[in-house]
Amino acid sequence: MLSSRGGPDAGAGDTCLVRACFGKPVPHTPVWFMRQAGRSLPEYRAARGSGSILSAISDAPLAAELTLQPVRRYGVDAAILFSDIVVPLHAVDFGVEVEAGRGPVVAQPFRSEDDLDRLRPFVPEADAPYVAEAARLVAAELAESGVALIGFAGAPFTVASYMVEGGPSRTFAHVKRLMHSAPELWDRLMARLADMAVASVRAQVLAGAQAFQLFDSWAGALSPAEYERFALPATRSVLSQLADLGVPSILFGVGTGELLALMGSAGPDVVGVDWRVPLDEARRRVGPRHSLQGNLDPALCLAPWPVVEEATRTVLSAASASASASDPASNSASNSAPSEGGGHVFNLGHGVLPETDPGILRAVADLVHEETART
Amino acid sequence: MLSSRGGPDAGAGDTCLVRACFGKPVPHTPVWFMRQAGRSLPEYRAARGSGSILSAISDAPLAAELTLQPVRRYGVDAAILFSDIVVPLHAVDFGVEVEAGRGPVVAQPFRSEDDLDRLRPFVPEADAPYVAEAARLVAAELAESGVALIGFAGAPFTVASYMVEGGPSRTFAHVKRLMHSAPELWDRLMARLADMAVASVRAQVLAGAQAFQLFDSWAGALSPAEYERFALPATRSVLSQLADLGVPSILFGVGTGELLALMGSAGPDVVGVDWRVPLDEARRRVGPRHSLQGNLDPALCLAPWPVVEEATRTVLSAASASASASDPASNSASNSAPSEGGGHVFNLGHGVLPETDPGILRAVADLVHEETART
């Protein structure tokens, strides 16, 4: 077990990360890094070897070890389960692989109603038992440490994007054609993918995850009107179906400056913000009822430390301004909600780049802890 | 010569497009489509054959023909010279090629001060005389037609991105590392690229282009603070150096919602807006002194006509709301400026996708003309 970092009160489920997500008082601003388990770490490269990522994910002890490496290395407040948003799709044999350096690739893209037949319901304990097993291993290791385990799933729109495009896309031509040409079929696909996300997250939380993030990585390709019509309803459904778990939810996408208010309306406890929108501006768009996560530019972490240090302080300062601005409204508006709003989870604005020096991220985590420590 | 579409007043340089850019009264909202000369047109595929795009560009009669094809096909109010933003870089032998389906690729990326020696000044008449020759051929063909010819260049940041990354990038890791680690070297590179853009645009305008667009396609990868420090100064310098030409300028980028006000402050007559930000919201960010260009989602043009029709009307409606909102301030603020602000140039929010049905774009152009005709 890791030594405790959560302070004397941090029992399971009441970690610094969870408290910040809910907008409750915290001993310091919690920090974790998207893709913190990854190629920037030499111990990751050593443990992973050259096998495919889906094969590493299906090896629960290995996945647990990769999940824990960045906790040891960076001193972060959360581990995020080593997995991938296409794991459920892969597990129901839809025919998706993850190509190194490219991302998810679908052999037979989803283009018509017939393709719905290839998308059977995802039953986590039967189709991908290794995910919950890895979560159990990590949760046991983190017990009493004050470090939270975050589970995750792809939001329906982003998973659909991979399915319909057949892989990463710059234009989203096929997916937009489908949603606008066959909106009823689109809605049926989104409902299926919402069920898939719900099943996946529920299994991870029941196995020990104390929070979860929905990655809607490509939502920024949509106009606000498209997001509201074609992506938001299914995301809202996922969050609503998972509300009974009582764990905080984080909704994240890239290039979502125009969508932040709509993303907040989907009902997450935390809205993730990429590096393009300063957190005080994000607060104006999201309103007072949510916590915010972000948003140091991952590419900036390749710069010399003084640049990274200044940028980290800038994020903390914008988060602090954002919290003060939201306090009054938060107090009056959220009495009935589990989340009090106004919290901040420090993170990057997108995933760690493989070229990143791990020493820089450790220094960022330390700086965030020092600067925000409350006695 | 093409038949006149500009109305009785439309002498050379006083076309509908130019008037809209300057915010002057127009007979109808002018329309053109980014990448209107391209693979969506069968006549383009027939004329281009299988040679490289840089070789087609260097064949002035072919480039002129490809420039004119969409004018005939779509009835648009402007032709944009068939060329590429890396033509000057290629012409000074920096070692860039354009790979089909991938984009510009640089054999030896720019990474250190030594690389500045490989970037000699661009002298259009000696290094790429075919560009002005193509512009002259097109301008002669368009004379008295009321259709404007638009010249263009890459904005310094976007050209630098290709040079430093070595090709298209998702993360902009190298370019951000360079700007933050070696800001003085970065500034010298940007100054050189500003000179290159100025020389390139000046040659095109002297050869007959009546307006020009700066493509800062990747600016949206920058945070507002980064844009202001590392991209804006060179773009402002380009626009300032070209002001004596008296032709309108358009500044366009993708994913620039957070940057629109800063882009306006660079001094273009027109700010191009991608599909993510409705034009009335863009107007609030840019202010009253500029015209706006955009912003139908190109991916939406793959949908059935009723969807495209509604989306086109939505763009026109937002543009109209934006113009009304800006009138009072425009009248009081712009007496001394050549541009009166508040105009609208209809366009897509990014380039035409190759899969697009040309009939759809023709119908969009016709609809814009019909809906906005003033008697």
XYZ file of C-alpha atoms in Angstrom:
750
model
C 0.000 0.000 0.000
C 1.045 3.552 -0.670
C 1.532 5.938 2.211
C -1.380 8.231 2.950
C -1.528 11.563 1.191
C -5.100 12.467 1.895
C -4.826 13.735 5.452
C -6.428 12.165 8.521
C -9.999 12.396 7.174
C -9.382 10.661 3.903
C -11.241 7.415 4.215
C -12.136 5.470 1.094
C -14.370 7.624 -1.102
C -13.587 10.841 0.725
C -10.298 11.597 -0.958
C -9.015 15.020 -1.883
C -9.913 14.359 -5.537
C -13.470 13.372 -4.726
C -13.949 16.335 -2.404
C -12.665 18.783 -5.046
C -14.976 17.267 -7.662
C -17.890 17.882 -5.310
C -16.675 21.399 -4.525
C -16.009 20.571 -0.861
C -13.090 22.006 1.141
C -9.783 20.269 0.364
C -6.327 20.202 2.010
C -4.828 21.190 -1.368
C -5.898 21.317 -5.006
C -5.744 17.731 -6.245
C -3.771 17.043 -9.392
C -3.591 14.253 -11.926
C -2.580 14.153 -15.581
C -4.565 12.712 -18.457
C -2.484 9.887 -20.019
C -0.217 9.959 -16.969
C 0.265 6.223 -17.496
C 2.079 6.223 -20.786
C 5.160 6.387 -22.932
C 6.679 9.377 -21.161
C 7.558 7.016 -18.288
C 10.576 4.700 -18.711
C 9.005 2.226 -16.267
C 5.918 2.161 -18.513
C 7.958 1.376 -21.593
C 9.790 -1.341 -19.696
C 6.614 -2.973 -18.358
C 4.535 -2.613 -21.525
C 7.048 -4.053 -23.971
C 5.961 -4.151 -27.573
C 2.559 -5.842 -27.331
C -0.660 -4.132 -28.350
C -2.362 -1.813 -25.897
C -5.541 -3.917 -25.918
C -3.527 -6.955 -24.930
C -1.853 -5.019 -22.072
C -5.283 -3.847 -20.898
C -6.596 -7.407 -20.808
C -3.734 -8.431 -18.486
C -5.192 -7.200 -15.188
C -1.994 -7.328 -13.067
C -0.092 -5.478 -15.805
C -2.884 -2.921 -16.219
C -2.913 -2.395 -12.450
C 0.850 -1.893 -12.390
C 0.699 0.625 -15.272
C -2.114 2.433 -13.448
C -0.026 2.755 -10.287
C 3.296 3.782 -11.849
C 2.422 7.463 -12.253
C 1.061 7.636 -8.691
C 4.497 6.636 -7.417
C 6.377 8.786 -9.902
C 4.382 11.996 -9.795
C 2.730 12.000 -6.382
C -0.618 12.717 -8.031
C -3.913 12.578 -6.164
C -5.566 10.144 -8.531
C -4.821 7.086 -10.589
C -6.822 6.579 -13.756
C -7.388 3.002 -14.734
C -5.094 1.929 -17.567
C -7.609 1.145 -20.280
C -9.047 2.615 -23.497
C -12.412 4.017 -24.518
C -12.808 1.367 -27.212
C -12.381 -1.583 -24.832
C -16.148 -2.271 -24.602
C -16.490 -2.047 -28.384
C -13.568 -4.421 -28.797
C -14.991 -6.742 -26.171
C -18.316 -7.143 -27.997
C -16.369 -8.035 -31.149
C -17.328 -5.002 -33.186
C -13.938 -5.243 -34.838
C -11.826 -2.444 -33.467
C -8.085 -2.412 -32.911
C -5.817 0.299 -31.558
C -2.917 0.989 -33.901
C 0.214 2.416 -32.294
C 0.680 6.040 -33.311
C -2.721 6.202 -35.002
C -5.419 5.231 -32.537
C -8.601 3.146 -32.818
C -9.285 1.666 -36.235
C -12.525 -0.098 -37.156
C -12.363 -2.727 -39.878
C -16.005 -2.374 -40.967
C -17.238 1.110 -40.087
C -20.800 1.697 -38.958
C -22.727 3.141 -41.885
C -26.260 1.735 -41.915
C -28.991 0.146 -39.855
C -27.619 -3.338 -40.510
C -24.533 -2.388 -38.538
C -26.640 -2.126 -35.379
C -26.874 -5.928 -35.456
C -23.131 -6.128 -34.965
C -23.356 -4.094 -31.764
C -24.495 -6.450 -29.048
C -24.940 -5.261 -25.441
C -21.780 -5.042 -23.380
C -21.772 -7.245 -20.271
C -18.623 -6.227 -18.389
C -18.302 -9.278 -16.147
C -18.553 -11.630 -19.145
C -17.015 -9.590 -21.950
C -14.171 -7.792 -20.182
C -13.748 -9.118 -16.629
C -10.125 -7.961 -16.661
C -11.217 -4.319 -16.346
C -12.932 -4.800 -12.984
C -10.137 -7.109 -11.892
C -7.538 -4.407 -12.597
C -9.696 -1.857 -10.777
C -9.933 -4.169 -7.735
C -6.154 -4.634 -7.683
C -5.535 -0.891 -7.886
C -8.215 -0.027 -5.333
C -6.694 -2.481 -2.857
C -3.286 -0.956 -3.374
C -4.609 2.584 -2.955
C -6.795 1.871 0.093
C -6.043 4.347 2.912
C -3.542 6.177 0.676
C -5.826 9.117 -0.002
C -5.242 8.596 -3.727
C -8.435 8.134 -5.713
C -8.967 5.678 -8.530
C -10.756 7.175 -11.542
C -12.661 4.934 -13.925
C -13.713 6.087 -17.362
C -15.625 5.515 -20.548
C -15.918 7.153 -23.926
C -18.899 9.435 -24.294
C -21.315 8.108 -26.921
C -20.519 10.721 -29.573
C -16.785 10.124 -29.503
C -17.129 6.333 -29.567
C -19.597 6.701 -32.442
C -17.086 8.884 -34.275
C -14.536 6.083 -34.310
C -17.183 3.547 -35.295
C -18.559 5.603 -38.168
C -15.341 7.167 -39.477
C -13.418 3.909 -39.122
C -10.586 5.695 -37.333
C -9.361 9.117 -36.271
C -10.690 11.848 -38.570
C -9.989 15.478 -39.253
C -13.279 16.222 -40.991
C -15.871 13.943 -39.331
C -17.507 13.757 -42.744
C -19.066 10.308 -42.328
C -20.334 10.857 -38.816
C -21.891 14.208 -39.710
C -23.442 12.754 -42.818
C -24.986 9.977 -40.730
C -26.361 12.208 -37.994
C -27.889 14.666 -40.422
C -29.118 12.110 -42.969
C -30.437 9.452 -40.627
C -31.132 11.110 -37.276
C -33.313 8.243 -36.021
C -30.641 5.665 -36.723
C -28.132 8.003 -35.083
C -30.289 8.208 -31.976
C -30.534 4.428 -31.776
C -26.775 4.120 -32.083
C -26.265 6.726 -29.376
C -28.699 4.954 -27.049
C -26.746 1.714 -27.469
C -23.467 3.484 -26.793
C -24.958 5.173 -23.733
C -25.874 1.737 -22.366
C -22.341 0.572 -23.098
C -20.788 3.501 -21.228
C -23.138 3.029 -18.279
C -22.328 -0.668 -17.985
C -18.618 -0.025 -18.275
C -18.464 2.741 -15.675
C -20.768 0.924 -13.266
C -18.511 -2.125 -13.289
C -15.439 0.016 -12.610
C -17.076 1.869 -9.735
C -18.389 -1.343 -8.184
C -14.820 -2.638 -8.380
C -13.463 0.348 -6.494
C -13.255 3.441 -8.714
C -14.156 6.528 -6.656
C -14.878 8.842 -9.581
C -15.235 8.537 -13.329
C -14.516 10.587 -16.411
C -16.418 10.543 -19.692
C -14.066 11.299 -22.553
C -15.922 13.152 -25.294
C -12.626 13.894 -26.964
C -14.033 14.811 -30.387
C -17.094 16.784 -29.274
C -15.270 19.957 -30.299
C -15.855 19.014 -33.939
C -19.536 19.807 -33.452
C -21.233 23.173 -33.585
C -23.208 24.062 -30.472
C -26.459 23.240 -32.273
C -25.113 19.862 -33.387
C -23.799 19.057 -29.936
C -27.122 19.890 -28.354
C -29.097 17.757 -30.792
C -26.768 14.848 -31.513
C -24.383 14.384 -28.574
C -25.756 15.955 -25.414
C -28.862 13.765 -24.905
C -26.919 10.511 -24.764
C -24.261 11.979 -22.481
C -26.942 13.336 -20.181
C -28.551 9.892 -20.150
C -25.262 8.249 -19.150
C -24.704 10.672 -16.294
C -28.268 10.373 -15.115
C -28.166 6.573 -15.112
C -24.964 6.628 -13.068
C -26.106 9.202 -10.514
C -27.157 6.495 -8.037
C -23.511 5.463 -7.608
C -22.865 8.657 -5.657
C -19.378 9.128 -7.123
C -18.347 12.310 -8.928
C -18.357 12.518 -12.698
C -16.030 14.489 -14.987
C -16.974 15.343 -18.581
C -14.045 16.228 -20.814
C -13.506 17.145 -24.453
C -10.985 19.026 -26.601
C -11.768 22.226 -28.466
C -15.027 22.576 -26.563
C -14.895 26.300 -25.804
C -18.264 26.872 -27.463
C -19.785 23.830 -25.752
C -18.843 24.337 -22.107
C -22.245 25.570 -20.979
C -23.990 22.720 -22.808
C -21.553 20.208 -21.337
C -22.365 21.534 -17.895
C -26.053 21.077 -18.642
C -25.408 17.369 -19.232
C -25.054 17.072 -15.463
C -21.448 16.189 -14.632
C -19.961 17.305 -11.313
C -16.833 18.489 -13.101
C -16.362 20.001 -16.551
C -12.929 19.391 -18.058
C -11.466 22.300 -19.997
C -8.749 22.120 -22.621
C -5.869 24.642 -22.684
C -7.559 27.068 -25.058
C -9.985 28.612 -22.567
C -8.644 30.201 -19.366
C -10.441 28.740 -16.337
C -11.978 32.053 -15.262
C -13.540 32.384 -18.719
C -14.607 28.718 -18.550
C -16.267 29.495 -15.225
C -18.285 32.291 -16.847
C -19.519 29.846 -19.476
C -20.155 26.853 -17.215
C -21.697 28.739 -14.310
C -21.228 28.174 -10.586
C -22.683 24.691 -10.124
C -19.746 22.669 -11.375
C -16.148 22.126 -10.484
C -13.598 22.611 -13.258
C -10.718 20.398 -14.299
C -7.639 21.557 -16.188
C -5.916 23.076 -17.975
C -2.175 23.336 -18.493
C -1.211 22.936 -22.159
C 0.531 19.537 -22.491
C 2.731 20.867 -25.311
C 3.929 23.585 -22.963
C 5.333 20.890 -20.668
C 8.106 20.415 -23.250
C 9.392 23.927 -22.508
C 12.035 24.763 -19.864
C 10.860 24.697 -16.242
C 10.520 28.481 -15.734
C 7.994 28.563 -18.589
C 6.086 25.586 -17.185
C 6.204 27.049 -13.687
C 4.741 30.345 -14.827
C 2.055 28.585 -16.844
C 1.146 26.401 -13.852
C 0.795 29.482 -11.653
C -1.345 31.114 -14.328
C -3.723 28.132 -14.292
C -3.915 28.196 -10.488
C -4.552 31.917 -10.516
C -7.363 31.628 -13.098
C -8.860 28.747 -11.092
C -8.715 30.818 -7.935
C -10.375 33.799 -9.630
C -12.975 31.405 -10.971
C -13.686 29.981 -7.513
C -14.115 33.403 -5.885
C -16.414 34.501 -8.673
C -18.602 31.459 -8.228
C -18.890 31.363 -4.469
C -22.038 33.399 -3.840
C -24.137 31.787 -6.536
C -22.825 28.389 -5.534
C -23.970 28.804 -1.962
C -27.465 29.785 -2.943
C -27.985 27.467 -5.878
C -26.679 24.089 -4.831
C -28.176 23.284 -1.478
C -30.050 20.327 -2.871
C -27.265 19.061 -5.139
C -24.553 16.642 -4.009
C -22.007 18.895 -5.714
C -21.384 22.306 -4.216
C -19.606 23.558 -7.329
C -16.652 25.843 -7.587
C -13.889 23.295 -7.005
C -10.761 22.802 -9.078
C -8.962 19.636 -10.114
C -5.598 20.488 -11.639
C -4.834 18.624 -14.836
C -3.426 19.155 -18.281
C -5.699 20.439 -21.021
C -5.224 17.140 -22.908
C -3.054 14.045 -22.536
C 0.634 13.934 -21.582
C 2.784 13.970 -24.723
C 5.172 10.993 -25.007
C 8.183 13.345 -25.250
C 7.471 14.868 -21.838
C 10.201 14.781 -19.182
C 8.639 13.033 -16.152
C 10.636 15.355 -13.883
C 8.661 18.312 -15.203
C 5.326 16.700 -14.341
C 6.558 15.789 -10.866
C 7.584 19.429 -10.387
C 4.166 20.597 -11.589
C 2.389 18.291 -9.127
C 4.619 19.471 -6.277
C 4.091 23.113 -7.176
C 0.314 22.717 -7.261
C 0.367 21.031 -3.863
C 2.639 23.642 -2.293
C 0.837 26.643 -3.724
C -2.607 25.482 -2.731
C -1.860 23.894 0.664
C -4.360 24.985 3.303
C -3.355 24.598 6.943
C -14.774 36.432 -70.422
C -17.497 35.508 -68.001
C -20.763 37.355 -68.101
C -21.150 40.137 -65.569
C -22.606 39.275 -62.184
C -21.605 42.358 -60.283
C -24.334 44.730 -61.426
C -23.809 47.894 -63.447
C -21.434 49.521 -60.952
C -19.000 46.681 -60.693
C -15.840 47.979 -62.309
C -12.541 46.258 -61.615
C -11.829 46.430 -57.883
C -15.367 47.412 -56.938
C -16.896 43.980 -57.011
C -19.569 42.683 -54.683
C -16.937 40.692 -52.766
C -14.696 43.705 -52.268
C -17.600 45.911 -51.200
C -18.792 43.327 -48.657
C -15.271 42.993 -47.258
C -15.223 46.751 -46.743
C -18.718 46.726 -45.253
C -20.182 48.788 -48.102
C -23.694 48.244 -49.517
C -23.901 45.234 -51.851
C -26.478 43.939 -54.346
C -26.398 40.594 -52.521
C -24.238 38.777 -50.003
C -21.229 37.513 -51.930
C -20.356 33.846 -51.643
C -17.318 31.715 -52.332
C -16.116 28.424 -50.900
C -12.708 27.689 -49.474
C -11.127 24.899 -51.581
C -13.811 25.454 -54.197
C -11.192 24.445 -56.776
C -10.645 20.849 -55.856
C -11.439 17.190 -55.983
C -15.169 17.600 -55.537
C -15.318 18.806 -59.165
C -15.122 16.203 -61.956
C -13.649 18.833 -64.280
C -10.919 19.424 -61.713
C -10.038 15.751 -61.527
C -9.969 15.590 -65.329
C -7.727 18.640 -65.727
C -5.409 17.894 -62.807
C -4.626 14.312 -63.670
C -2.308 12.519 -61.279
C 0.620 14.941 -61.053
C 1.620 16.631 -57.809
C -0.228 19.730 -56.712
C 2.972 21.797 -56.714
C 3.568 20.832 -60.323
C -0.006 21.829 -61.262
C 0.474 25.164 -59.490
C 3.651 25.870 -61.446
C 1.762 25.412 -64.736
C 0.157 28.862 -64.981
C -2.458 28.107 -67.676
C -3.520 24.974 -65.781
C -3.630 26.851 -62.466
C -5.731 29.565 -64.108
C -8.140 26.997 -65.524
C -8.491 25.259 -62.134
C -9.088 28.673 -60.541
C -11.910 29.454 -62.971
C -13.704 26.093 -62.944
C -15.640 26.724 -59.721
C -16.678 30.197 -60.889
C -18.401 28.600 -63.866
C -19.785 25.703 -61.876
C -21.024 27.424 -58.751
C -21.713 31.015 -59.803
C -19.645 32.254 -56.878
C -18.639 35.882 -56.463
C -14.938 35.185 -56.146
C -12.237 32.973 -57.550
C -9.336 32.114 -55.275
C -6.043 31.533 -57.015
C -5.237 27.835 -57.289
C -2.078 27.626 -55.223
C -0.853 26.498 -51.805
C 0.439 28.261 -48.717
C 3.771 26.424 -48.947
C 4.510 27.570 -52.505
C 6.929 30.342 -51.388
C 8.702 27.924 -49.038
C 8.996 25.395 -51.835
C 10.180 28.072 -54.240
C 13.096 29.079 -51.997
C 14.138 25.424 -51.827
C 13.448 24.903 -48.146
C 12.563 21.339 -48.987
C 8.812 21.024 -48.719
C 6.510 18.788 -50.726
C 2.747 18.358 -50.586
C 1.775 14.710 -50.166
C -1.653 13.749 -51.472
C -3.990 12.999 -48.577
C -1.485 14.210 -45.992
C -0.471 17.779 -46.756
C 2.827 19.656 -46.623
C 5.807 17.611 -45.504
C 9.217 19.129 -44.757
C 12.245 16.877 -45.236
C 14.453 18.695 -42.713
C 12.263 20.454 -40.164
C 13.260 23.817 -38.708
C 14.634 23.203 -35.227
C 17.558 25.561 -34.579
C 19.201 28.819 -35.543
C 21.205 27.126 -38.300
C 17.970 26.414 -40.097
C 17.451 30.141 -40.648
C 20.303 29.958 -43.189
C 18.192 27.638 -45.301
C 15.409 30.228 -45.497
C 16.438 32.759 -48.082
C 14.188 35.715 -49.008
C 11.360 34.940 -51.411
C 11.474 36.946 -54.647
C 8.203 36.141 -56.396
C 9.135 37.264 -59.891
C 12.315 35.137 -59.832
C 11.339 32.228 -57.582
C 7.720 31.608 -58.565
C 6.796 33.718 -61.610
C 4.029 31.249 -62.450
C 1.920 32.518 -59.544
C 1.631 36.061 -60.900
C 1.238 34.668 -64.407
C -1.729 32.570 -63.325
C -3.197 35.574 -61.515
C -2.867 37.695 -64.668
C -4.584 35.039 -66.777
C -7.468 34.753 -64.308
C -7.804 38.505 -63.834
C -8.045 38.993 -67.599
C -10.735 36.347 -67.809
C -12.698 37.845 -64.917
C -12.425 41.486 -66.065
C -15.873 43.113 -66.175
C -17.478 39.935 -64.828
C -17.992 41.294 -61.346
C -16.227 38.235 -59.975
C -13.261 39.052 -57.765
C -9.953 37.233 -57.729
C -8.642 36.487 -54.229
C -4.935 35.982 -53.655
C -3.598 34.389 -50.504
C -0.691 33.441 -48.322
C -0.125 31.399 -45.212
C 0.027 33.422 -42.030
C 3.491 33.171 -40.444
C 2.442 30.949 -37.529
C 0.811 28.318 -39.713
C 3.695 28.212 -42.190
C 6.094 27.958 -39.247
C 4.049 25.070 -37.874
C 4.641 23.031 -41.001
C 8.333 23.976 -41.036
C 8.930 23.089 -37.411
C 6.689 20.036 -37.101
C 7.780 18.669 -40.460
C 4.171 18.088 -41.482
C 0.617 18.236 -40.196
C 0.462 17.777 -36.429
C -2.137 17.076 -33.798
C -0.090 18.224 -30.838
C 2.145 21.046 -32.143
C 4.736 19.770 -29.688
C 7.816 20.897 -31.626
C 6.502 24.307 -32.543
C 5.393 25.036 -28.987
C 8.681 23.820 -27.602
C 10.523 26.153 -29.987
C 8.414 29.229 -29.265
C 8.625 28.790 -25.511
C 12.268 27.651 -25.359
C 13.785 30.034 -27.905
C 11.439 33.006 -28.223
C 14.061 35.202 -29.923
C 14.755 32.622 -32.590
C 11.011 32.195 -32.976
C 10.588 35.921 -33.507
C 13.292 35.942 -36.172
C 11.617 33.049 -37.962
C 8.265 34.808 -37.810
C 9.757 38.026 -39.193
C 11.183 36.102 -42.144
C 7.846 34.409 -42.781
C 6.049 37.741 -42.547
C 8.334 39.093 -45.288
C 7.584 35.996 -47.343
C 3.830 36.449 -47.008
C 4.058 40.140 -47.839
C 6.098 39.497 -50.981
C 3.780 36.717 -52.070
C 0.551 38.662 -51.598
C 1.960 41.849 -53.121
C 2.894 39.993 -56.298
C -0.575 38.473 -56.552
C -2.331 41.798 -56.044
C -0.076 43.565 -58.543
C -0.995 40.801 -60.991
C -4.711 41.421 -60.528
C -5.976 39.961 -57.238
C -8.621 42.272 -55.753
C -8.493 40.907 -52.215
C -6.358 38.505 -50.250
C -6.772 35.973 -47.478
C -4.208 35.001 -44.865
C -4.690 31.386 -43.870
C -3.733 30.909 -40.238
C -5.261 27.474 -40.334
C -3.577 26.131 -37.202
C -3.823 29.223 -35.005
C -6.562 27.475 -33.044
C -3.914 25.234 -31.483
C -2.705 28.218 -29.481
C -4.100 29.583 -26.245
C -5.103 33.253 -26.393
C -1.929 34.202 -24.499
C 0.235 32.209 -26.916
C -1.506 33.652 -29.948
C -1.021 37.176 -28.671
C 2.674 36.684 -27.957
C 3.791 34.304 -30.694
C 1.485 34.663 -33.715
C -0.340 37.979 -33.663
C 2.638 40.350 -34.043
C 3.828 38.829 -37.322
C 0.300 38.678 -38.744
C -0.263 42.291 -37.779
C 3.010 43.175 -39.502
C 1.939 41.430 -42.706
C -1.388 43.251 -42.789
C 0.210 46.579 -41.991
C 2.823 46.205 -44.722
C 0.113 45.388 -47.263
C -2.262 48.204 -46.304
C -0.921 50.476 -49.058
C -2.370 48.127 -51.687
C -5.876 49.292 -50.796
C -7.408 45.836 -51.253
C -9.380 44.088 -48.524
C -7.781 41.446 -46.338
C -9.365 38.357 -44.787
C -7.805 36.555 -41.809
C -8.979 32.978 -41.332
C -8.225 30.122 -39.006
C -9.923 26.972 -37.674
C -10.897 26.455 -34.052
C -10.256 30.115 -33.317
C -13.304 30.848 -31.168
C -11.141 32.096 -28.307
C -8.955 34.143 -30.667
C -11.506 36.081 -32.713
C -11.062 39.385 -30.885
C -7.277 39.098 -31.097
C -7.490 38.211 -34.796
C -9.567 41.325 -35.344
C -6.916 43.356 -33.567
C -4.374 42.203 -36.159
C -6.109 44.596 -38.548
C -7.815 42.570 -41.287
C -10.930 43.930 -42.960
C -12.619 40.565 -42.614
C -12.353 37.918 -39.903
C -13.058 34.395 -41.100
C -15.021 32.215 -38.680
C -15.158 28.430 -38.650
C -18.433 26.564 -38.160
C -18.141 26.268 -34.406
C -19.083 29.844 -33.534
C -22.416 31.281 -34.743
C -21.807 34.570 -36.568
C -23.800 36.672 -34.109
C -21.592 35.349 -31.292
C -18.523 35.947 -33.484
C -19.702 39.523 -33.963
C -19.826 40.024 -30.200
C -16.240 38.847 -29.931
C -14.818 40.655 -32.958
C -16.668 43.945 -32.491
C -18.262 46.195 -35.114
C -15.240 47.280 -37.152
C -14.809 44.153 -39.247
C -16.766 42.206 -41.764
C -17.200 38.486 -41.107
C -16.716 35.546 -43.439
C -18.320 32.147 -43.005
C -19.484 29.788 -41.774
C -21.462 26.810 -43.052
C -20.004 23.514 -41.801
C -18.406 21.779 -44.814
C -19.224 18.353 -43.387
C -22.871 19.368 -43.281
C -22.804 19.791 -47.071
C -22.757 15.979 -47.287
C -26.272 15.860 -45.811
C -29.506 15.934 -47.841
C -30.508 19.309 -49.303
C -33.213 20.198 -46.748
C -30.590 19.978 -43.991
C -28.118 22.082 -45.970
C -30.818 24.585 -46.864
C -31.820 25.069 -43.253
C -28.205 25.399 -42.175
C -27.562 27.986 -44.902
C -30.547 30.020 -43.740
C -29.301 29.767 -40.160
C -25.937 31.224 -41.205
C -27.638 34.059 -43.112
C -29.886 34.771 -40.171
C -26.988 34.916 -37.698
C -25.074 37.155 -40.120
C -28.053 39.431 -40.424
C -28.476 39.650 -36.639
C -24.769 40.345 -36.415
C -24.974 43.184 -38.968
C -27.898 44.890 -37.215
C -26.139 44.628 -33.884
C -23.024 46.245 -35.254
C -24.578 49.140 -37.180
C -24.595 51.911 -34.597
C -21.084 51.362 -33.335
C -19.879 50.895 -36.870
C -21.205 54.275 -37.931
C -19.544 56.092 -35.117
C -16.281 54.204 -34.972
C -15.142 53.760 -38.521
C -15.253 57.133 -40.193
C -11.520 57.224 -40.636
C -11.086 53.575 -41.643
C -11.347 52.267 -45.208
C -13.526 49.468 -43.910
C -16.964 50.324 -42.593
C -17.360 46.978 -40.871
C -20.447 44.895 -40.476
C -20.395 43.155 -43.848
C -20.793 39.448 -44.524
C -19.058 37.197 -47.025
C -20.769 33.825 -47.154
C -18.394 30.889 -47.096
C -17.937 27.515 -45.536
C -16.342 27.288 -42.108
C -13.423 25.358 -43.647
C -12.573 23.853 -47.037
C -14.932 21.915 -49.318
C -14.664 18.192 -48.607
C -13.725 16.071 -51.633
C -16.891 13.960 -51.233
C -19.171 16.994 -51.667
C -21.813 16.930 -54.407
C -21.134 20.034 -56.570
C -24.877 20.414 -57.066
C -25.289 21.100 -53.357
C -22.756 23.927 -53.418
C -24.392 25.431 -56.493
C -27.711 25.343 -54.661
C -26.135 26.995 -51.608
C -24.692 29.815 -53.742
C -28.039 30.343 -55.467
C -29.908 30.348 -52.166
C -27.546 32.926 -50.669
C -27.953 35.151 -53.702
C -31.744 34.857 -53.740
C -32.224 35.355 -50.040
C -30.006 38.397 -49.809
C -30.850 40.157 -53.087
C -31.483 43.856 -52.565
C -33.412 45.749 -55.228
